[in-house]
Coordinates of C-alpha atoms in Angstrom, one line a residue:
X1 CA -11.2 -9.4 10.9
X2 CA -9.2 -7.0 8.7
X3 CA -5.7 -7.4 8.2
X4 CA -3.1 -4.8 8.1
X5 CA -5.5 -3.4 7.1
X6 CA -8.1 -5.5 8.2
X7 CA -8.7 -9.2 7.5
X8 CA -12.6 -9.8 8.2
X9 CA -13.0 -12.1 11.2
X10 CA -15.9 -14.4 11.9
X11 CA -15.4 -16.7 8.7
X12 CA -12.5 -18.2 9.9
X13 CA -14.0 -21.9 11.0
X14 CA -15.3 -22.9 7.3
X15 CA -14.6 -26.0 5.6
X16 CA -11.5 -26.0 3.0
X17 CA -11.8 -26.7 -0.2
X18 CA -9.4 -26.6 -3.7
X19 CA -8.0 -23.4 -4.5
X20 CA -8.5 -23.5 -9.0
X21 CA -7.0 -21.3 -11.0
X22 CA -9.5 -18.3 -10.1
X23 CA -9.2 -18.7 -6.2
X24 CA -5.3 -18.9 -7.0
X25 CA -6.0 -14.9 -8.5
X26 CA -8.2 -13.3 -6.2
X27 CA -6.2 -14.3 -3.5
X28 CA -3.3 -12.6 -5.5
X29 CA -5.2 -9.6 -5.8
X30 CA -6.4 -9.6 -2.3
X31 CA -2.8 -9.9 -1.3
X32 CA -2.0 -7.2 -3.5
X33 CA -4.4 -4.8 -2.5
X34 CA -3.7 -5.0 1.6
X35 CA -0.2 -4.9 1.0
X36 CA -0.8 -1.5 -1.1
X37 CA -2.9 -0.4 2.1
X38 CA 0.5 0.3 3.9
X39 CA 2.0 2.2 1.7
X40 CA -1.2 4.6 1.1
X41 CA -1.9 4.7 4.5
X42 CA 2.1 5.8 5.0
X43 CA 1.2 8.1 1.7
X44 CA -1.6 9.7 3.9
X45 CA -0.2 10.4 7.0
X46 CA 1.9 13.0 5.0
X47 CA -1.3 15.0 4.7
X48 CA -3.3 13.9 8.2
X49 CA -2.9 12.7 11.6
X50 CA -3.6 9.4 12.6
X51 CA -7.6 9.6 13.7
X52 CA -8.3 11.5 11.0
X53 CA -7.1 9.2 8.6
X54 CA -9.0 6.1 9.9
X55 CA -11.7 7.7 10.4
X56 CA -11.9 8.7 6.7
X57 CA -11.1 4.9 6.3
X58 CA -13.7 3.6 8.2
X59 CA -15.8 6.2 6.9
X60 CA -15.4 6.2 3.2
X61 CA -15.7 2.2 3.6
X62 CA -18.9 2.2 5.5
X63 CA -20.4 4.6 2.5
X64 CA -18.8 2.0 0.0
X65 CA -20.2 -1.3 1.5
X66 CA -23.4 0.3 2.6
X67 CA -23.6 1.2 -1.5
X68 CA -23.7 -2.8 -2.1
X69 CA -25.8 -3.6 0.7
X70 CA -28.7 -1.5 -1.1
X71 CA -27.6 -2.7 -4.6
X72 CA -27.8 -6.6 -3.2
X73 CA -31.2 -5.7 -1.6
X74 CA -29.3 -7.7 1.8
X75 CA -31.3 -8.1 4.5
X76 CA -30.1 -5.6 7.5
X77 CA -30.4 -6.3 11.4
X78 CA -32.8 -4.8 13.1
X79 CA -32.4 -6.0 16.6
X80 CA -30.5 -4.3 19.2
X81 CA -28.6 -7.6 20.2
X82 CA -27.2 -7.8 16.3
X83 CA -25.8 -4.3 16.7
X84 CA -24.6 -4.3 19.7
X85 CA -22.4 -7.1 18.8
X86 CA -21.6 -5.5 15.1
X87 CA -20.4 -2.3 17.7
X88 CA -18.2 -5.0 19.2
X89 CA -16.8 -6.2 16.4
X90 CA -16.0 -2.7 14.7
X91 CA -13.9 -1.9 18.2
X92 CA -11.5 -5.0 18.2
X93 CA -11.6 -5.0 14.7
X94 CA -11.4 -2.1 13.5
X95 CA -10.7 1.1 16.0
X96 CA -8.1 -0.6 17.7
X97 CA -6.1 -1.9 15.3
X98 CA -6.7 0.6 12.5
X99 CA -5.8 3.2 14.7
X100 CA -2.5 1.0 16.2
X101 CA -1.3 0.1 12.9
X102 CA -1.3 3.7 11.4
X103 CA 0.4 5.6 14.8
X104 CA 2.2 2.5 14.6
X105 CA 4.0 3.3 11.1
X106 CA 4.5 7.2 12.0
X107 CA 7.6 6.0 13.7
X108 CA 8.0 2.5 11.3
X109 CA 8.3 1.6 7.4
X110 CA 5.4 0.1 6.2
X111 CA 7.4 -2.6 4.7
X112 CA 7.6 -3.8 8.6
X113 CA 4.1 -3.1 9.9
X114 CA 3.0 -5.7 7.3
X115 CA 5.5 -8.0 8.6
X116 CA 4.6 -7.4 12.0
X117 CA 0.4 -7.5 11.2
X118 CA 1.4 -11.2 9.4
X119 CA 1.7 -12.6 13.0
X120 CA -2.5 -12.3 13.4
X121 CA -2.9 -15.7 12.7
X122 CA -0.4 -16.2 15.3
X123 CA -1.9 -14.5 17.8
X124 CA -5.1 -16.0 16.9
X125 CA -4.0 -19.4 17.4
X126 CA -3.3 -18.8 20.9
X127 CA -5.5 -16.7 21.7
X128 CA -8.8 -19.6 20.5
X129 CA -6.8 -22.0 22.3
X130 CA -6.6 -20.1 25.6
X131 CA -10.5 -19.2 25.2
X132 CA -12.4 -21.4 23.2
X133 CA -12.8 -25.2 24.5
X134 CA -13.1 -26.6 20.6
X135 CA -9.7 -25.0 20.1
X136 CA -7.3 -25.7 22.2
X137 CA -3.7 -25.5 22.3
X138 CA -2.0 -28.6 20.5
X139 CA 1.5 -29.5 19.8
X140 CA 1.9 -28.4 16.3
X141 CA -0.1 -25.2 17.0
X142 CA 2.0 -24.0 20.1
X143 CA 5.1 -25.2 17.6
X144 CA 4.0 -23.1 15.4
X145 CA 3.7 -20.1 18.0
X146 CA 7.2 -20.5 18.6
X147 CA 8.4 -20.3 15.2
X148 CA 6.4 -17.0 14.3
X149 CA 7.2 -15.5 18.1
X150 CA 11.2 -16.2 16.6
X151 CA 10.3 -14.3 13.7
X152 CA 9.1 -11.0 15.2
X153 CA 11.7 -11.2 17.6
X154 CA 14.2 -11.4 14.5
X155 CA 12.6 -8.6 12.9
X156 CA 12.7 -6.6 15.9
X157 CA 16.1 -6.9 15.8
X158 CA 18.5 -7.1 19.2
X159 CA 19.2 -3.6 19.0
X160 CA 15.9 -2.6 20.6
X161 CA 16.8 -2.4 24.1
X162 CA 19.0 0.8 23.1
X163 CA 16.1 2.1 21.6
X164 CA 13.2 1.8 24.0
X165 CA 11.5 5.3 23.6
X166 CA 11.5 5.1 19.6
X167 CA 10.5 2.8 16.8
X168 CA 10.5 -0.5 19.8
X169 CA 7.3 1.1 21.3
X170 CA 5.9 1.8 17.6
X171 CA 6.4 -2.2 16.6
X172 CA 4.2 -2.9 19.9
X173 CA 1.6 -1.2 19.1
X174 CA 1.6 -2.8 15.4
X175 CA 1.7 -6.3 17.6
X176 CA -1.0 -5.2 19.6
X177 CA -3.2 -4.7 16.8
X178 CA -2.6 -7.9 15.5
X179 CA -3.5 -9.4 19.3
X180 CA -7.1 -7.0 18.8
X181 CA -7.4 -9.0 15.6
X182 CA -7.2 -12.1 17.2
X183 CA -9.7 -11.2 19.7
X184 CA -11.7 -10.4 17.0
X185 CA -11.9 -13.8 15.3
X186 CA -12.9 -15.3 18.7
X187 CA -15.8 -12.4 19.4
X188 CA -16.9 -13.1 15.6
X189 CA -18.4 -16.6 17.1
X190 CA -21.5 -14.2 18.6
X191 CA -21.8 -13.0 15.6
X192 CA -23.0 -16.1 13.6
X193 CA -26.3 -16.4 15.9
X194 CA -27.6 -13.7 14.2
X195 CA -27.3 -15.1 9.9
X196 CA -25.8 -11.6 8.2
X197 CA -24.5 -11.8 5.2
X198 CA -21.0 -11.1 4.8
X199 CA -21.0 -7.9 3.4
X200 CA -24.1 -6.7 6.2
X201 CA -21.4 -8.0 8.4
X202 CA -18.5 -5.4 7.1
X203 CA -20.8 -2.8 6.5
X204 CA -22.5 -2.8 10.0
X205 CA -18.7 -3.0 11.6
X206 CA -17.6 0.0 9.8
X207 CA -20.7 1.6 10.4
X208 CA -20.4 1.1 14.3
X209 CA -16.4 1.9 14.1
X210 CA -17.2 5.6 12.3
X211 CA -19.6 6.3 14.6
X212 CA -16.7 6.2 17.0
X213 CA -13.7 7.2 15.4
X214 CA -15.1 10.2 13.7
X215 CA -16.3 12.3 16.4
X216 CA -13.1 11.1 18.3
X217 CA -11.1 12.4 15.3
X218 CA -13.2 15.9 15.1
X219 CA -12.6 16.4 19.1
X220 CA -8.7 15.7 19.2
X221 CA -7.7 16.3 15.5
X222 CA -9.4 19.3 14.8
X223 CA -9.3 19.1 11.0
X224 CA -11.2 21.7 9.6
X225 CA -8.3 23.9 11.2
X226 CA -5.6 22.0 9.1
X227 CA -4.0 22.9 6.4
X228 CA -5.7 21.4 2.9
X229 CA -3.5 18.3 2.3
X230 CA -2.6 18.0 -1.4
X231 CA -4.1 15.6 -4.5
X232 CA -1.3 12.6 -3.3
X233 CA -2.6 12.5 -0.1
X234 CA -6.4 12.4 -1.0
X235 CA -5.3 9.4 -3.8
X236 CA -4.2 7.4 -0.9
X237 CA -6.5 7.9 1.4
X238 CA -9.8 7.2 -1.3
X239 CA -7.1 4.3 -2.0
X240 CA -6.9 3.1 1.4
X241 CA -10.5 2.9 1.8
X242 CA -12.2 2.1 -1.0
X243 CA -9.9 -0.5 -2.2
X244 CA -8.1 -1.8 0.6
X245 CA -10.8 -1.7 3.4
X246 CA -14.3 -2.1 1.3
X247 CA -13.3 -3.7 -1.6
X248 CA -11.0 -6.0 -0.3
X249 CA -13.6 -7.1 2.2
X250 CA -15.7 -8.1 -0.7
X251 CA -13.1 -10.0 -2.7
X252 CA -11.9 -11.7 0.7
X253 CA -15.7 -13.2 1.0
X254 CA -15.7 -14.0 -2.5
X255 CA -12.3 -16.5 -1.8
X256 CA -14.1 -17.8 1.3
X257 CA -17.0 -18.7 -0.8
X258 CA -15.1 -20.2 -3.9
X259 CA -12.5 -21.7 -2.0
X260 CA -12.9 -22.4 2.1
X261 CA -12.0 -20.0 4.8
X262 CA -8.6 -22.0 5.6
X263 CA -7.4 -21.4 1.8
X264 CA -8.0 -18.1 2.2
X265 CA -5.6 -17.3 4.9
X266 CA -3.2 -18.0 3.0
X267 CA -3.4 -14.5 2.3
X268 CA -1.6 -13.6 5.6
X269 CA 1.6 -14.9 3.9
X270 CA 1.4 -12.9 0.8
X271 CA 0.1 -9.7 2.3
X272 CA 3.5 -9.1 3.8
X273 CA 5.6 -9.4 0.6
X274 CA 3.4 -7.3 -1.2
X275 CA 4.2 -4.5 1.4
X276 CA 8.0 -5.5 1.7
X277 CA 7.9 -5.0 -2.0
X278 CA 5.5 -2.1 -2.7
X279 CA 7.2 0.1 0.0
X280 CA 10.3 -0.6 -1.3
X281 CA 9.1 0.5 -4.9
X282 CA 6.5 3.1 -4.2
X283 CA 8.5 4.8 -0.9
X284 CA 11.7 4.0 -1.6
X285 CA 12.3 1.7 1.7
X286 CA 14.9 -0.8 2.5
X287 CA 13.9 -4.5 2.6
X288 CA 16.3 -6.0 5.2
X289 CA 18.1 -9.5 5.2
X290 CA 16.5 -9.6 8.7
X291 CA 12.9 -8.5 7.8
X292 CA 13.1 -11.3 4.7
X293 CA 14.4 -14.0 7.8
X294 CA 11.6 -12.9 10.5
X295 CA 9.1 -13.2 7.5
X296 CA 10.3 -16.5 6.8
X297 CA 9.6 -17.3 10.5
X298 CA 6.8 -16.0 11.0
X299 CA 5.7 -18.2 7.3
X300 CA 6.9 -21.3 8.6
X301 CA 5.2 -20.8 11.6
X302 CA 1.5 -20.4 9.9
X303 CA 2.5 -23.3 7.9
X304 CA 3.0 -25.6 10.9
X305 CA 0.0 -23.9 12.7
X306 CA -2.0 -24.5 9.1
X307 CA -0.9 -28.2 9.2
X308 CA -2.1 -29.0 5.1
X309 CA 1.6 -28.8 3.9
X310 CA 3.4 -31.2 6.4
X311 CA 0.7 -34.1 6.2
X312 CA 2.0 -35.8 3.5
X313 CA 5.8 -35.9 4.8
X314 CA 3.3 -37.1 8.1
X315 CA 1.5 -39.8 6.5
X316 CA 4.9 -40.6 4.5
X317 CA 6.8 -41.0 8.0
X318 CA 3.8 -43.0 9.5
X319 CA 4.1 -45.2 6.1
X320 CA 7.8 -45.5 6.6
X321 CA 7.6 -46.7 9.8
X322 CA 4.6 -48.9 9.5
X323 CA 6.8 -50.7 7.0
X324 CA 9.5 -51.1 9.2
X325 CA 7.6 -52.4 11.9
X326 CA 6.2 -55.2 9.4

């Protein structure tokens, strides 16, 4: 799955192990570089519309990751099954929510799009529970919802109902990419039948995703007939792609290999500070009292969801008690 910009899904279910000093920095940079992504992508859209630019996402990516493929002589699919799932994969995980999140922050800041794309793991947790038999729903989980559900519905603010035909419809469609992301991570299980490497795995998506997005953007964007957008807009976009779609898949694999996939979604926490911080500094946006309290939420619910930090005061409380009993 990719995160805000795209989180890689299918990795999700490996065993955690101890973040050292090193996993500790990539994740920091891996934080760092999706949290840019809004930003850039907000950057770009002064320059293109929305198809356009993901396409030249996906697109610029795909050459990217394809690039390593060949240098790490990785083994490609070759059965039809493979790709037809990798097509799957590169429309809930990539031409849904790419497109979503970047019509989403023509109307939004992209301070709050990252806020909003923070609930995946959310959304994921439901989502698995609802679907998949080894996952289902428990106590602390559906707690956990709750507390993120509070937090969008903090950010969102109550003045939404007065504003139905703006920005409301705009922070949907950011939450509805996040829901495609989810559905993503529960498709992903197909996926592992067939043995890709990682990277083969984020090349083949973004190869399946371009060949969708970019005729779709050549039919309704038309944009040889637009005007030439200027140097800014061409940094952000070969920004955008390169390091905060191909890149940043690669370091994300590199954490789930060094550290566990459950360490490394700890990233969905920091990605959204980044953005808070880098749109206030690079686009000059206001960080809200309310967007810090949703984020909060929505933190405190992936921690309860997560589980690692509240087993101690757990095992503490079951001590306590134990004792008291005796």
């Amino acid at each position: 799955m990719a995160t805000a910009t795209g989180t890689p899904a299918g990795t999700t279910g490996g065993p955690a192990t101890r973040m050292d000093g090193l996993a500790w920095l990539m994740l920091i940079v891996l934080a760092l570089l999706w949290g840019l992504s809004f930003p850039f992508a907000h950057i770009a859209l002064r320059g293109l519309p929305v198809l356009t630019l993901v396409a030249l996402r996906v697109l610029l990516a795909t050459v990217t990751l394809w690039a390593v493929v060949a240098l790490m002589r990785l083994q490609v699919p070759d059965s039809r099954a493979a790709w037809a799932s990798l097509l799957g994969m590169g429309v809930l995980n990539n031409v849904i929510p790419f497109s979503l999140i970047v019509w989403g922050q023509t109307e939004i800041a992209a301070g709050l799009a990252a806020v909003l794309i923070g609930t995946t793991p959310l959304f994921t947790a439901f989502v698995a529970g609802a679907l998949l038999p080894d996952e289902r729903i428990t106590v602390p989980r559906l707690t956990g919802i709750l507390f993120g559900m509070a937090g969008v519905v903090v950010i969102v603010g109550p003045g939404v109902l007065g504003d139905l035909g703006h920005s409301l419809w705009a922070q949907c469609a950011v939450l509805g990419a996040a829901l495609s992301y989810s559905f993503s991570s529960v498709f992903a299980r197909r996926l592992r039948r067939f043995s890709m490497h990682p990277v083969v795995l984020s090349a083949g998506q973004t190869l399946a995703s371009s060949a969708i997005l970019v005729p779709a953007a050549l039919i309704v964007d038309r944009p040889f007939g637009l005007p030439m957008p200027g140097a800014d807009v061409w940094l952000a976009v070969l920004a955008f792609a390169v390091l905060g779609t191909a890149v940043a898949y690669i370091l994300y694999f590199a954490i789930i290999a060094r550290a566990g996939a459950t360490n490394t979604m700890l990233v969905t926490v920091l990605n959204p500070v980044f953005a808070l911080i880098s749109g206030a500094l690079l686009l000059g946006e206001a960080v809200t009292l309310r967007q810090v309290g949703g984020l909060a939420l929505i933190a405190l619910g992936l921690s309860v969801v997560d589980g690692r930090l509240w087993r101690p005061l757990g095992a503490a409380v079951a001590r306590q008690a134990e004792g008291t009993r005796g």
